[in-house]
Amino acid sequence: MRIICFTLITLFYTSCIAQQSDVVIKVPNGFSTSNVAKDFGRVRHIAVNSNGDVYMKLEKLNNGKGIIRLRDTNKDGKMDDTLKFGNYVGTGIALKDGYLYASSNSEVFRYQLDNQLNIIDTANPEKIITGLVDKRQHASKSITLDNAGNIYVNIGGPSNVCQEQDRQKGAKGMMPCPLLETAGGIWQFKSNKLNQSYAEGVRYATGIRNCVGLDWNNEVNELFITAHGRDMLFQDYPELYDQKKGAELPSETMYMVKKGDDCGWPYVHWDHFQNKKILNPEYGGDGKKTGAENAINPLVGFPGHMAPNALLIYTGNQFPEKYKNGAFVAFHGSWNRAPEHQEGFYVVFVPMKNGKPTGNWEVFANGFSGMEKVTNLSNAKHRPCGLAQGPDGSIYVSDDVKGYVWKIQYNQ
Amino acid sequence: MNKRIITLGLLVLVVLLVQSQTGDVKSKASIKRGKLVYNKYCLTCHQADGGGVPRMNPPLIKTEYVAQDKDRLIGIVLKGFNQPIEINGEEYSNVMASHAFLTDLEVADVLTYVRNSFGNKYAAITPAEVKSVRSKK
């Protein structure tokens, strides 16, 4: 009897816990978090409209649909209306000048909004970009728009470091890397022209392995990106990089990129200990030799492999002054640090003025993984993947493990 | 007459027992060596618990590739793997390179380890089986 009672109590207790948000998100003093979405699956990037509608782009169809709009119709602070549309999976989503833009892994579509901010025709978007490289690896197409009618699309390099045989231990890097002609960079297209492909686009910046986070910085009117560095330095070159170094290097990076810029992939990686562009061993590097002297330097070098999946330049007035024009970066969390424990799974803040960092980056929101230390990646409860700013200056963080979205507010 | 049958039966039993024991000891040693190979060449991608990396590197827990056709499994390690596959409704985007540089014994050991870890319980793989797949190339 006693045992039965005990079991029942335990069962009741654990189910109570399971009902609540399954992790506690830690934010700085004065900030609070709330859950605005739960259990939508692989939610990648998100966008929030001027009326508070939250758009989520899914990497796995939910009831056959790849975009979900959440709306709070009665303005009680809870999302009470769910609209699902778009029959393709993908990562990128953005709102600009009366249109919603969304990407698959090879195309970009746009949907016109009416003045009630409803999509006029969810079934028939305009296809503005088509035929982009999708070779499974680094295939997600992140997007952002400027104020001059252009849209920027990340086309990730389908390779680790452009070796003759991809990811083969000891394989040499190709010189020059042929992948750079159609991938490994950011392409610029017109936001209002149909069916554009490489011929109609401009390779805006190159030498970027896989930039998943990008945002237009309105303060300086330039494109900002966060890029994923190469994998396997320790695994493929243990004589040059020990287990610890291979976990910390290369840096994950944030750049300001101007038209024509080259960030150096696959020839070099950024090393935030030496503050240099270090030649990759596949191209003859020894851990010290520098290379790609024409390539630009990043604004920030973060620890290795943490996977910066989203970038948001904060323009709101709600957060304290120090946050204005600074950058929030959502780190998806590493896998390539094993057997060391994994890192990331948090949102960091980089203070900036005039497009330049004014201090060190700091962890802003943490606890998404639901554990102190993640050793095995599949145990992480949530992984931050998208960021958006709401009309009141709150920010939103999405997760692509279970499809949660959190709203972070400042309450004085 | 009766006695003889019983003695014979007992004898067969003992032989079988000893055989299975040495088989056990053999595969135990192979699993132990295989773990070292796994940690060096597979762990980063497939993780220490064989759980993989969501949407990048697939898990090695009771998948059809691990559980079924031995030749196909050996082939994955020797030739690498880069084609769309689905495991439990998920697809994986990364590329697995060839590990043909491993010896027949290392490949047998690592696969025997994988087939007897992470909740898996499948028959051992022998160097002879690896050798035969390698020579078929």
Coordinates of C-alpha atoms in Angstrom, one line a residue:
Chain A
M1 CA 0.0 0.0 0.0
R2 CA 2.7 2.4 1.1
I3 CA 4.6 1.6 -2.0
I4 CA 1.6 2.3 -4.2
C5 CA 1.0 5.6 -2.5
F6 CA 4.6 6.6 -2.9
T7 CA 4.6 5.6 -6.6
L8 CA 1.4 7.6 -7.2
I9 CA 2.8 10.6 -5.5
T10 CA 6.0 10.4 -7.5
L11 CA 4.1 10.0 -10.7
F12 CA 1.9 13.0 -9.9
Y13 CA 4.9 15.1 -9.0
T14 CA 6.9 14.2 -12.2
S15 CA 3.9 14.9 -14.4
C16 CA 3.4 18.3 -12.7
I17 CA 7.0 19.2 -13.5
A18 CA 6.5 18.0 -17.1
Q19 CA 3.6 20.3 -17.6
Q20 CA 5.7 23.4 -16.9
S21 CA 8.3 24.7 -19.3
D22 CA 10.9 21.9 -19.1
V23 CA 13.9 24.3 -18.6
V24 CA 14.7 27.5 -16.7
I25 CA 16.1 30.3 -18.9
K26 CA 18.5 32.5 -17.0
V27 CA 18.7 36.1 -18.0
P28 CA 20.3 39.2 -16.5
N29 CA 18.7 41.1 -13.6
G30 CA 15.6 43.1 -14.7
F31 CA 14.8 40.8 -17.6
S32 CA 12.1 38.1 -17.7
T33 CA 11.2 35.3 -20.0
S34 CA 7.9 33.7 -21.1
N35 CA 7.0 30.9 -23.4
V36 CA 5.1 32.0 -26.5
A37 CA 5.3 28.7 -28.5
K38 CA 5.7 25.0 -27.7
D39 CA 6.1 21.8 -29.5
F40 CA 6.0 23.0 -33.1
G41 CA 9.0 20.8 -34.0
R42 CA 12.0 22.0 -36.0
V43 CA 11.5 25.8 -35.7
R44 CA 14.5 27.5 -37.4
H45 CA 14.4 31.2 -37.9
I46 CA 11.6 33.5 -36.8
A47 CA 10.2 36.9 -37.6
V48 CA 7.8 39.2 -35.6
N49 CA 5.5 41.6 -37.3
S50 CA 4.5 45.1 -36.2
N51 CA 1.3 43.7 -34.7
G52 CA 3.1 41.0 -32.7
D53 CA 2.4 38.1 -35.1
V54 CA 5.2 35.5 -34.8
Y55 CA 6.2 33.7 -38.0
M56 CA 8.2 30.5 -37.7
K57 CA 10.0 28.7 -40.5
L58 CA 10.2 24.9 -40.0
E59 CA 12.8 22.4 -41.1
K60 CA 10.3 19.6 -40.9
L61 CA 6.7 19.9 -42.1
N62 CA 4.0 20.2 -39.4
N63 CA 0.7 18.8 -40.7
G64 CA 2.2 19.2 -44.1
K65 CA 3.1 22.9 -43.6
G66 CA 6.5 24.6 -43.3
I67 CA 5.5 28.1 -42.0
I68 CA 3.4 28.8 -38.9
R69 CA 2.0 32.2 -37.9
L70 CA 1.0 32.7 -34.2
R71 CA -1.4 35.5 -33.4
D72 CA -2.8 36.9 -30.2
T73 CA -6.3 37.9 -31.5
N74 CA -7.8 39.2 -28.2
K75 CA -4.6 40.9 -27.0
D76 CA -4.5 39.0 -23.7
G77 CA -0.8 38.2 -24.1
K78 CA -1.4 34.6 -25.2
M79 CA -1.1 33.3 -28.7
D80 CA -4.6 32.0 -29.5
D81 CA -4.6 31.6 -33.3
T82 CA -2.4 29.3 -35.4
L83 CA -2.1 29.6 -39.2
K84 CA -0.1 27.0 -41.1
F85 CA 0.9 27.4 -44.7
G86 CA 3.7 26.8 -47.2
N87 CA 4.5 23.2 -48.2
Y88 CA 8.3 23.4 -48.1
V89 CA 10.9 23.0 -45.3
G90 CA 13.7 25.5 -44.8
T91 CA 15.4 28.0 -42.4
G92 CA 15.1 31.6 -43.6
I93 CA 12.2 34.0 -42.8
A94 CA 12.0 37.8 -42.8
L95 CA 9.5 40.6 -43.0
K96 CA 10.1 43.8 -45.0
D97 CA 7.9 46.5 -46.5
G98 CA 4.6 44.6 -46.6
Y99 CA 6.0 41.2 -47.6
L100 CA 6.9 38.0 -45.8
Y101 CA 10.0 36.3 -47.3
A102 CA 10.7 32.6 -46.7
S103 CA 13.3 30.2 -48.0
S104 CA 13.5 26.5 -48.8
N105 CA 17.0 25.0 -49.2
S106 CA 17.2 26.1 -52.8
E107 CA 14.6 28.9 -53.3
V108 CA 13.1 32.0 -51.8
F109 CA 9.5 33.0 -51.9
R110 CA 7.5 36.1 -50.9
Y111 CA 4.0 36.6 -49.7
Q112 CA 2.2 40.0 -49.9
L113 CA 0.4 41.2 -46.7
D114 CA -2.7 43.4 -46.7
N115 CA -3.1 46.4 -44.4
Q116 CA -4.6 44.2 -41.7
L117 CA -1.2 42.4 -41.9
N118 CA -2.8 39.2 -43.2
I119 CA -1.2 37.2 -46.1
I120 CA -3.3 37.8 -49.2
D121 CA -2.6 34.4 -50.8
T122 CA -0.9 31.8 -48.6
A123 CA -1.1 29.2 -51.4
N124 CA 0.6 31.2 -54.2
P125 CA 3.7 33.0 -53.1
E126 CA 5.9 34.7 -55.7
K127 CA 9.1 32.8 -56.3
I128 CA 11.8 35.4 -56.4
I129 CA 14.9 33.2 -56.2
T130 CA 15.5 29.7 -57.6
G131 CA 18.1 27.1 -58.4
L132 CA 20.5 27.6 -55.5
V133 CA 23.0 24.9 -54.5
D134 CA 21.5 22.4 -52.2
K135 CA 23.8 19.5 -51.5
R136 CA 22.5 18.5 -48.1
Q137 CA 25.5 19.8 -46.2
H138 CA 25.2 23.5 -45.1
A139 CA 22.1 23.7 -47.3
S140 CA 20.0 26.1 -45.2
K141 CA 19.4 29.5 -46.8
S142 CA 19.3 32.3 -44.3
I143 CA 18.0 35.6 -45.6
T144 CA 17.9 39.3 -44.7
L145 CA 17.0 42.5 -46.5
D146 CA 18.5 46.0 -46.7
N147 CA 16.7 49.3 -47.2
A148 CA 17.4 49.6 -50.9
G149 CA 15.3 46.7 -52.3
N150 CA 17.9 44.0 -52.0
I151 CA 17.7 40.6 -50.3
Y152 CA 20.8 38.7 -49.1
V153 CA 21.0 34.9 -49.1
N154 CA 23.5 32.7 -47.4
I155 CA 24.7 29.9 -49.7
G156 CA 26.8 27.6 -47.5
G157 CA 29.8 25.7 -48.9
P158 CA 28.8 22.0 -49.2
S159 CA 32.1 20.8 -47.7
N160 CA 34.2 21.0 -44.6
V161 CA 37.3 22.7 -46.0
C162 CA 36.9 22.0 -49.8
Q163 CA 39.2 19.0 -49.7
E164 CA 39.6 16.7 -52.7
Q165 CA 37.6 14.1 -50.8
D166 CA 35.3 15.8 -48.3
R167 CA 36.0 15.1 -44.7
Q168 CA 38.6 12.5 -45.6
K169 CA 41.5 12.5 -43.1
G170 CA 44.6 13.7 -44.9
A171 CA 42.8 14.8 -48.0
K172 CA 44.4 18.0 -49.5
G173 CA 42.4 21.2 -50.0
M174 CA 41.6 22.2 -53.6
M175 CA 43.3 25.3 -54.9
P176 CA 41.5 27.4 -55.9
C177 CA 38.3 26.0 -54.3
P178 CA 35.8 25.4 -57.1
L179 CA 32.8 25.5 -54.7
L180 CA 33.2 29.2 -54.3
E181 CA 31.7 29.9 -57.7
T182 CA 28.2 28.9 -56.5
A183 CA 28.5 28.6 -52.8
G184 CA 30.5 29.6 -49.7
G185 CA 29.3 33.1 -49.6
I186 CA 26.4 35.6 -49.5
W187 CA 24.5 36.4 -52.7
Q188 CA 22.5 39.6 -53.3
F189 CA 19.3 39.6 -55.3
K190 CA 16.5 42.1 -55.9
S191 CA 13.7 41.6 -53.4
N192 CA 10.9 42.2 -56.0
K193 CA 12.1 40.3 -59.2
L194 CA 10.8 36.8 -60.0
N195 CA 12.8 33.7 -60.7
Q196 CA 16.3 35.1 -60.2
S197 CA 19.2 32.7 -60.0
Y198 CA 23.0 33.0 -60.1
A199 CA 23.0 34.9 -63.4
E200 CA 20.7 37.6 -62.0
G201 CA 22.4 37.7 -58.5
V202 CA 25.6 39.2 -57.3
R203 CA 28.2 37.3 -55.2
Y204 CA 28.2 39.9 -52.5
A205 CA 30.8 38.3 -50.2
T206 CA 32.8 35.1 -50.5
G207 CA 35.0 32.8 -48.4
I208 CA 32.2 32.1 -45.9
R209 CA 31.9 28.4 -45.0
N210 CA 28.4 28.6 -43.7
C211 CA 26.8 31.8 -42.4
V212 CA 23.5 30.9 -40.7
G213 CA 23.0 34.2 -38.9
L214 CA 22.8 37.4 -40.8
D215 CA 21.1 40.8 -40.2
W216 CA 21.2 44.2 -41.8
N217 CA 22.7 46.8 -39.4
N218 CA 20.7 49.9 -39.9
E219 CA 23.0 52.1 -37.8
V220 CA 25.8 51.7 -40.3
N221 CA 23.8 50.5 -43.2
E222 CA 25.9 47.3 -43.7
L223 CA 25.5 43.6 -43.7
F224 CA 26.5 41.7 -40.5
I225 CA 26.9 37.9 -40.4
T226 CA 27.9 35.1 -38.1
A227 CA 29.8 32.2 -39.6
H228 CA 30.4 28.6 -38.7
G229 CA 34.1 27.6 -38.7
R230 CA 35.5 24.4 -40.0
D231 CA 35.4 21.0 -38.2
M232 CA 37.9 18.3 -37.3
L233 CA 41.2 20.1 -36.6
F234 CA 42.0 17.7 -33.7
Q235 CA 40.5 14.6 -35.4
D236 CA 42.3 15.1 -38.7
Y237 CA 45.5 16.8 -37.4
P238 CA 46.2 15.6 -33.9
E239 CA 49.9 16.3 -34.4
L240 CA 49.1 20.0 -34.7
Y241 CA 45.9 20.4 -32.5
D242 CA 45.4 18.5 -29.3
Q243 CA 42.0 17.6 -28.0
K244 CA 41.6 20.9 -26.1
K245 CA 42.8 23.1 -28.9
G246 CA 40.7 21.2 -31.4
A247 CA 37.6 21.9 -29.2
E248 CA 38.4 25.7 -28.9
L249 CA 39.5 26.2 -32.5
P250 CA 38.8 27.5 -35.0
S251 CA 36.8 30.6 -33.8
E252 CA 33.2 31.0 -34.7
T253 CA 33.1 34.5 -36.1
M254 CA 31.0 37.7 -36.6
Y255 CA 31.9 39.9 -39.5
M256 CA 30.7 43.1 -41.1
V257 CA 30.8 42.3 -44.8
K258 CA 30.9 44.8 -47.6
K259 CA 30.3 44.1 -51.3
G260 CA 33.3 42.2 -52.6
D261 CA 34.7 41.1 -49.2
D262 CA 36.4 37.7 -48.8
C263 CA 36.4 36.0 -45.4
G264 CA 39.1 33.5 -46.3
W265 CA 37.3 30.1 -46.2
P266 CA 38.5 27.4 -47.1
Y267 CA 42.1 28.6 -47.0
V268 CA 42.3 30.0 -43.5
H269 CA 40.5 29.9 -40.2
W270 CA 40.3 32.6 -37.5
D271 CA 42.3 31.9 -34.3
H272 CA 41.1 34.1 -31.5
F273 CA 44.1 33.2 -29.3
Q274 CA 46.6 34.4 -31.9
N275 CA 44.2 37.0 -33.4
K276 CA 45.3 35.9 -36.9
K277 CA 44.0 34.2 -40.0
I278 CA 45.7 30.8 -39.7
L279 CA 46.4 28.7 -42.8
N280 CA 44.3 25.5 -42.7
P281 CA 46.5 22.3 -42.6
E282 CA 44.7 21.0 -45.8
Y283 CA 46.5 24.0 -47.5
G284 CA 49.9 23.5 -45.9
G285 CA 49.2 25.2 -42.5
D286 CA 51.0 24.2 -39.4
G287 CA 48.9 26.0 -36.8
K288 CA 51.1 29.1 -37.0
K289 CA 51.5 30.1 -40.6
T290 CA 49.0 32.8 -41.7
G291 CA 47.4 33.0 -45.1
A292 CA 44.7 34.7 -47.3
E293 CA 46.2 38.1 -46.7
N294 CA 43.4 39.7 -48.9
A295 CA 40.7 38.4 -46.6
I296 CA 39.0 40.6 -44.0
N297 CA 39.2 40.0 -40.2
P298 CA 36.2 39.3 -38.1
L299 CA 34.8 41.7 -35.5
V300 CA 34.6 38.9 -32.9
G301 CA 36.1 35.4 -32.6
F302 CA 34.0 33.2 -30.3
P303 CA 35.1 29.8 -29.0
G304 CA 35.0 27.0 -31.5
H305 CA 32.1 24.9 -32.9
M306 CA 29.3 26.6 -30.9
A307 CA 27.4 27.2 -34.1
P308 CA 26.1 30.8 -34.2
N309 CA 22.7 30.2 -35.9
A310 CA 21.1 33.6 -35.6
L311 CA 22.2 37.2 -35.5
L312 CA 20.0 40.2 -34.4
I313 CA 21.2 43.8 -34.3
Y314 CA 19.1 45.3 -31.6
T315 CA 17.3 48.5 -32.5
G316 CA 14.6 48.6 -29.8
N317 CA 14.1 51.1 -27.0
Q318 CA 12.9 48.7 -24.4
F319 CA 16.2 47.3 -23.2
P320 CA 18.8 49.4 -21.4
E321 CA 20.9 51.8 -23.4
K322 CA 23.9 49.5 -23.6
Y323 CA 21.9 47.1 -25.8
K324 CA 21.1 49.6 -28.5
N325 CA 22.8 48.7 -31.8
G326 CA 24.6 45.8 -30.2
A327 CA 24.4 42.2 -31.5
F328 CA 22.5 39.2 -30.1
V329 CA 23.9 35.9 -31.3
A330 CA 22.0 32.6 -30.8
F331 CA 24.4 29.6 -30.4
H332 CA 22.9 26.3 -31.5
G333 CA 25.5 24.4 -29.5
S334 CA 28.5 22.3 -30.6
W335 CA 29.1 18.6 -31.5
N336 CA 32.6 18.8 -32.8
R337 CA 34.0 19.3 -29.3
A338 CA 33.6 15.7 -28.3
P339 CA 35.1 14.0 -26.3
E340 CA 35.4 17.4 -24.5
H341 CA 31.9 18.5 -23.3
Q342 CA 29.8 20.5 -25.7
E343 CA 29.5 24.4 -25.6
G344 CA 27.0 26.9 -26.7
F345 CA 23.3 26.4 -26.3
Y346 CA 22.9 30.1 -25.3
V347 CA 22.3 33.6 -26.6
V348 CA 25.2 36.1 -26.2
F349 CA 25.3 39.8 -26.5
V350 CA 28.1 41.8 -28.1
P351 CA 27.9 45.6 -27.2
M352 CA 28.5 47.7 -30.4
K353 CA 28.6 51.3 -31.5
N354 CA 28.9 52.4 -35.1
G355 CA 29.2 48.8 -36.1
K356 CA 32.2 48.1 -33.9
P357 CA 32.3 46.1 -30.7
T358 CA 32.8 48.3 -27.6
G359 CA 33.4 45.5 -25.1
N360 CA 33.6 41.8 -24.6
W361 CA 30.7 39.5 -25.5
E362 CA 28.7 38.1 -22.6
V363 CA 26.2 35.3 -22.2
F364 CA 22.7 36.9 -22.2
A365 CA 20.3 34.0 -22.0
N366 CA 21.3 30.5 -20.9
G367 CA 19.8 27.2 -19.8
F368 CA 18.2 26.1 -23.1
S369 CA 19.9 22.7 -23.0
G370 CA 18.4 21.9 -19.6
M371 CA 21.7 20.6 -18.3
E372 CA 24.8 21.9 -16.6
K373 CA 27.1 20.2 -19.1
V374 CA 26.1 18.6 -22.4
T375 CA 28.3 15.6 -23.2
N376 CA 26.1 13.8 -25.8
L377 CA 24.4 16.3 -28.1
S378 CA 21.1 14.4 -28.5
N379 CA 20.4 14.9 -24.8
A380 CA 20.2 18.7 -25.1
K381 CA 16.5 19.6 -24.5
H382 CA 16.5 22.8 -26.6
R383 CA 19.0 24.4 -29.0
P384 CA 18.7 28.2 -29.8
C385 CA 18.3 28.7 -33.5
G386 CA 16.5 31.9 -34.4
L387 CA 16.2 35.4 -33.1
A388 CA 13.7 38.2 -33.7
Q389 CA 12.8 41.6 -32.3
G390 CA 9.2 42.4 -31.5
P391 CA 7.5 45.8 -32.0
D392 CA 7.8 46.7 -28.3
G393 CA 11.5 45.9 -28.3
S394 CA 11.3 42.5 -26.7
I395 CA 13.4 39.8 -28.3
Y396 CA 12.3 36.3 -29.2
V397 CA 14.4 33.1 -29.3
S398 CA 13.4 29.9 -31.1
D399 CA 14.5 26.3 -30.6
D400 CA 14.7 23.7 -33.3
V401 CA 14.7 20.6 -31.1
K402 CA 11.1 20.8 -29.8
G403 CA 9.9 24.0 -31.4
Y404 CA 9.7 26.4 -28.4
V405 CA 9.8 30.1 -28.7
W406 CA 10.6 32.3 -25.7
K407 CA 10.0 36.0 -25.4
I408 CA 12.6 38.0 -23.4
Q409 CA 11.5 41.4 -21.9
Y410 CA 13.0 44.1 -19.8
N411 CA 10.9 45.1 -16.8
Q412 CA 13.0 47.9 -15.3
Chain B
M1 CA 23.7 -48.2 -23.8
N2 CA 21.7 -45.6 -21.9
K3 CA 24.8 -44.6 -20.0
R4 CA 26.7 -44.1 -23.3
I5 CA 24.1 -41.7 -24.6
I6 CA 24.1 -39.7 -21.5
T7 CA 27.9 -39.5 -21.5
L8 CA 27.9 -38.5 -25.1
G9 CA 25.2 -35.9 -24.4
L10 CA 27.2 -34.5 -21.5
L11 CA 30.3 -34.4 -23.6
V12 CA 28.6 -32.4 -26.4
L13 CA 27.2 -30.0 -23.8
V14 CA 30.6 -29.4 -22.3
V15 CA 32.2 -28.8 -25.7
L16 CA 29.4 -26.4 -26.7
L17 CA 29.7 -24.6 -23.4
V18 CA 33.5 -24.2 -23.7
Q19 CA 33.1 -23.1 -27.3
S20 CA 30.5 -20.4 -26.5
Q21 CA 32.7 -19.3 -23.6
T22 CA 35.7 -18.8 -25.8
G23 CA 33.5 -17.1 -28.3
D24 CA 32.3 -14.8 -25.6
V25 CA 35.8 -14.1 -24.4
K26 CA 36.9 -13.4 -27.9
S27 CA 34.1 -10.9 -28.7
K28 CA 34.6 -9.3 -25.2
A29 CA 38.2 -8.6 -26.2
S30 CA 37.1 -7.3 -29.6
I31 CA 34.5 -5.0 -28.0
K32 CA 37.2 -3.6 -25.7
R33 CA 39.6 -2.9 -28.6
G34 CA 36.7 -1.6 -30.7
K35 CA 35.9 1.0 -28.1
L36 CA 39.3 2.5 -28.5
V37 CA 38.8 2.6 -32.3
Y38 CA 35.4 4.2 -31.9
N39 CA 36.6 6.9 -29.5
K40 CA 39.4 7.8 -31.9
Y41 CA 37.5 7.8 -35.3
C42 CA 33.8 7.7 -34.8
L43 CA 32.9 9.4 -31.4
T44 CA 33.1 13.0 -32.6
C45 CA 30.3 12.5 -35.1
H46 CA 28.2 9.8 -33.6
Q47 CA 28.9 11.0 -30.0
A48 CA 29.9 8.9 -27.0
D49 CA 26.4 7.5 -26.4
G50 CA 25.9 6.6 -30.1
G51 CA 23.1 9.1 -30.2
G52 CA 24.5 11.1 -33.1
V53 CA 23.9 14.8 -33.8
P54 CA 20.3 15.7 -34.7
R55 CA 19.9 16.2 -38.5
M56 CA 23.7 15.9 -39.1
N57 CA 25.1 12.6 -38.0
P58 CA 22.7 9.7 -37.5
P59 CA 22.4 7.6 -34.3
L60 CA 23.9 4.1 -34.1
I61 CA 21.2 2.8 -31.8
K62 CA 19.2 -0.1 -33.2
T63 CA 19.2 1.3 -36.7
E64 CA 18.6 -1.0 -39.6
Y65 CA 22.2 -0.3 -40.9
V66 CA 23.7 -1.4 -37.6
A67 CA 21.4 -4.3 -37.0
Q68 CA 20.9 -5.9 -40.4
D69 CA 23.1 -6.7 -43.4
K70 CA 26.7 -7.1 -42.2
D71 CA 28.2 -6.5 -45.6
R72 CA 26.4 -3.3 -46.0
L73 CA 27.5 -2.2 -42.5
I74 CA 31.1 -3.1 -43.2
G75 CA 30.8 -1.3 -46.6
I76 CA 29.7 2.0 -44.9
V77 CA 32.9 2.1 -42.8
L78 CA 35.2 1.1 -45.7
K79 CA 33.6 3.3 -48.4
G80 CA 32.0 6.0 -46.4
F81 CA 28.4 7.1 -46.8
N82 CA 26.9 10.1 -48.6
Q83 CA 23.3 9.6 -49.7
P84 CA 20.0 10.7 -48.3
I85 CA 18.8 8.3 -45.7
E86 CA 16.0 8.4 -43.1
I87 CA 16.3 7.0 -39.6
N88 CA 13.2 7.3 -37.4
G89 CA 11.8 9.9 -39.7
E90 CA 14.9 12.2 -39.6
E91 CA 17.3 12.9 -42.4
Y92 CA 21.0 13.6 -42.0
S93 CA 23.1 16.2 -43.8
N94 CA 26.7 15.5 -43.0
V95 CA 29.1 13.4 -45.0
M96 CA 30.8 10.2 -43.7
A97 CA 34.2 9.7 -45.2
S98 CA 35.8 6.4 -46.1
H99 CA 37.6 4.7 -43.2
A100 CA 39.4 2.2 -45.5
F101 CA 42.7 3.1 -43.7
L102 CA 41.6 1.0 -40.7
T103 CA 42.8 -2.6 -40.7
D104 CA 40.4 -5.5 -41.1
L105 CA 40.8 -6.2 -37.4
E106 CA 40.1 -2.5 -36.4
V107 CA 36.9 -2.4 -38.6
A108 CA 35.7 -5.8 -37.1
D109 CA 36.4 -4.5 -33.6
V110 CA 34.7 -1.2 -34.0
L111 CA 31.6 -2.7 -35.5
T112 CA 31.5 -5.4 -32.9
Y113 CA 31.7 -2.7 -30.3
V114 CA 28.9 -0.7 -32.0
R115 CA 26.8 -3.8 -32.3
N116 CA 27.2 -4.5 -28.6
S117 CA 26.9 -1.0 -27.1
F118 CA 24.3 1.8 -26.8
G119 CA 21.6 -0.8 -26.1
N120 CA 22.5 -2.8 -29.2
K121 CA 22.9 -6.6 -29.0
Y122 CA 23.9 -8.1 -32.3
A123 CA 26.4 -10.8 -33.5
A124 CA 30.1 -9.9 -33.6
I125 CA 31.8 -9.0 -36.9
T126 CA 35.0 -10.9 -37.8
P127 CA 38.1 -9.7 -39.6
A128 CA 37.5 -12.4 -42.2
E129 CA 34.1 -10.8 -43.0
V130 CA 35.7 -7.4 -43.4
K131 CA 38.4 -8.8 -45.6
S132 CA 35.8 -10.4 -47.9
V133 CA 33.9 -7.1 -48.3
R134 CA 37.1 -5.2 -48.9
S135 CA 38.2 -7.6 -51.6
K136 CA 34.9 -7.4 -53.4
K137 CA 35.5 -3.7 -54.2

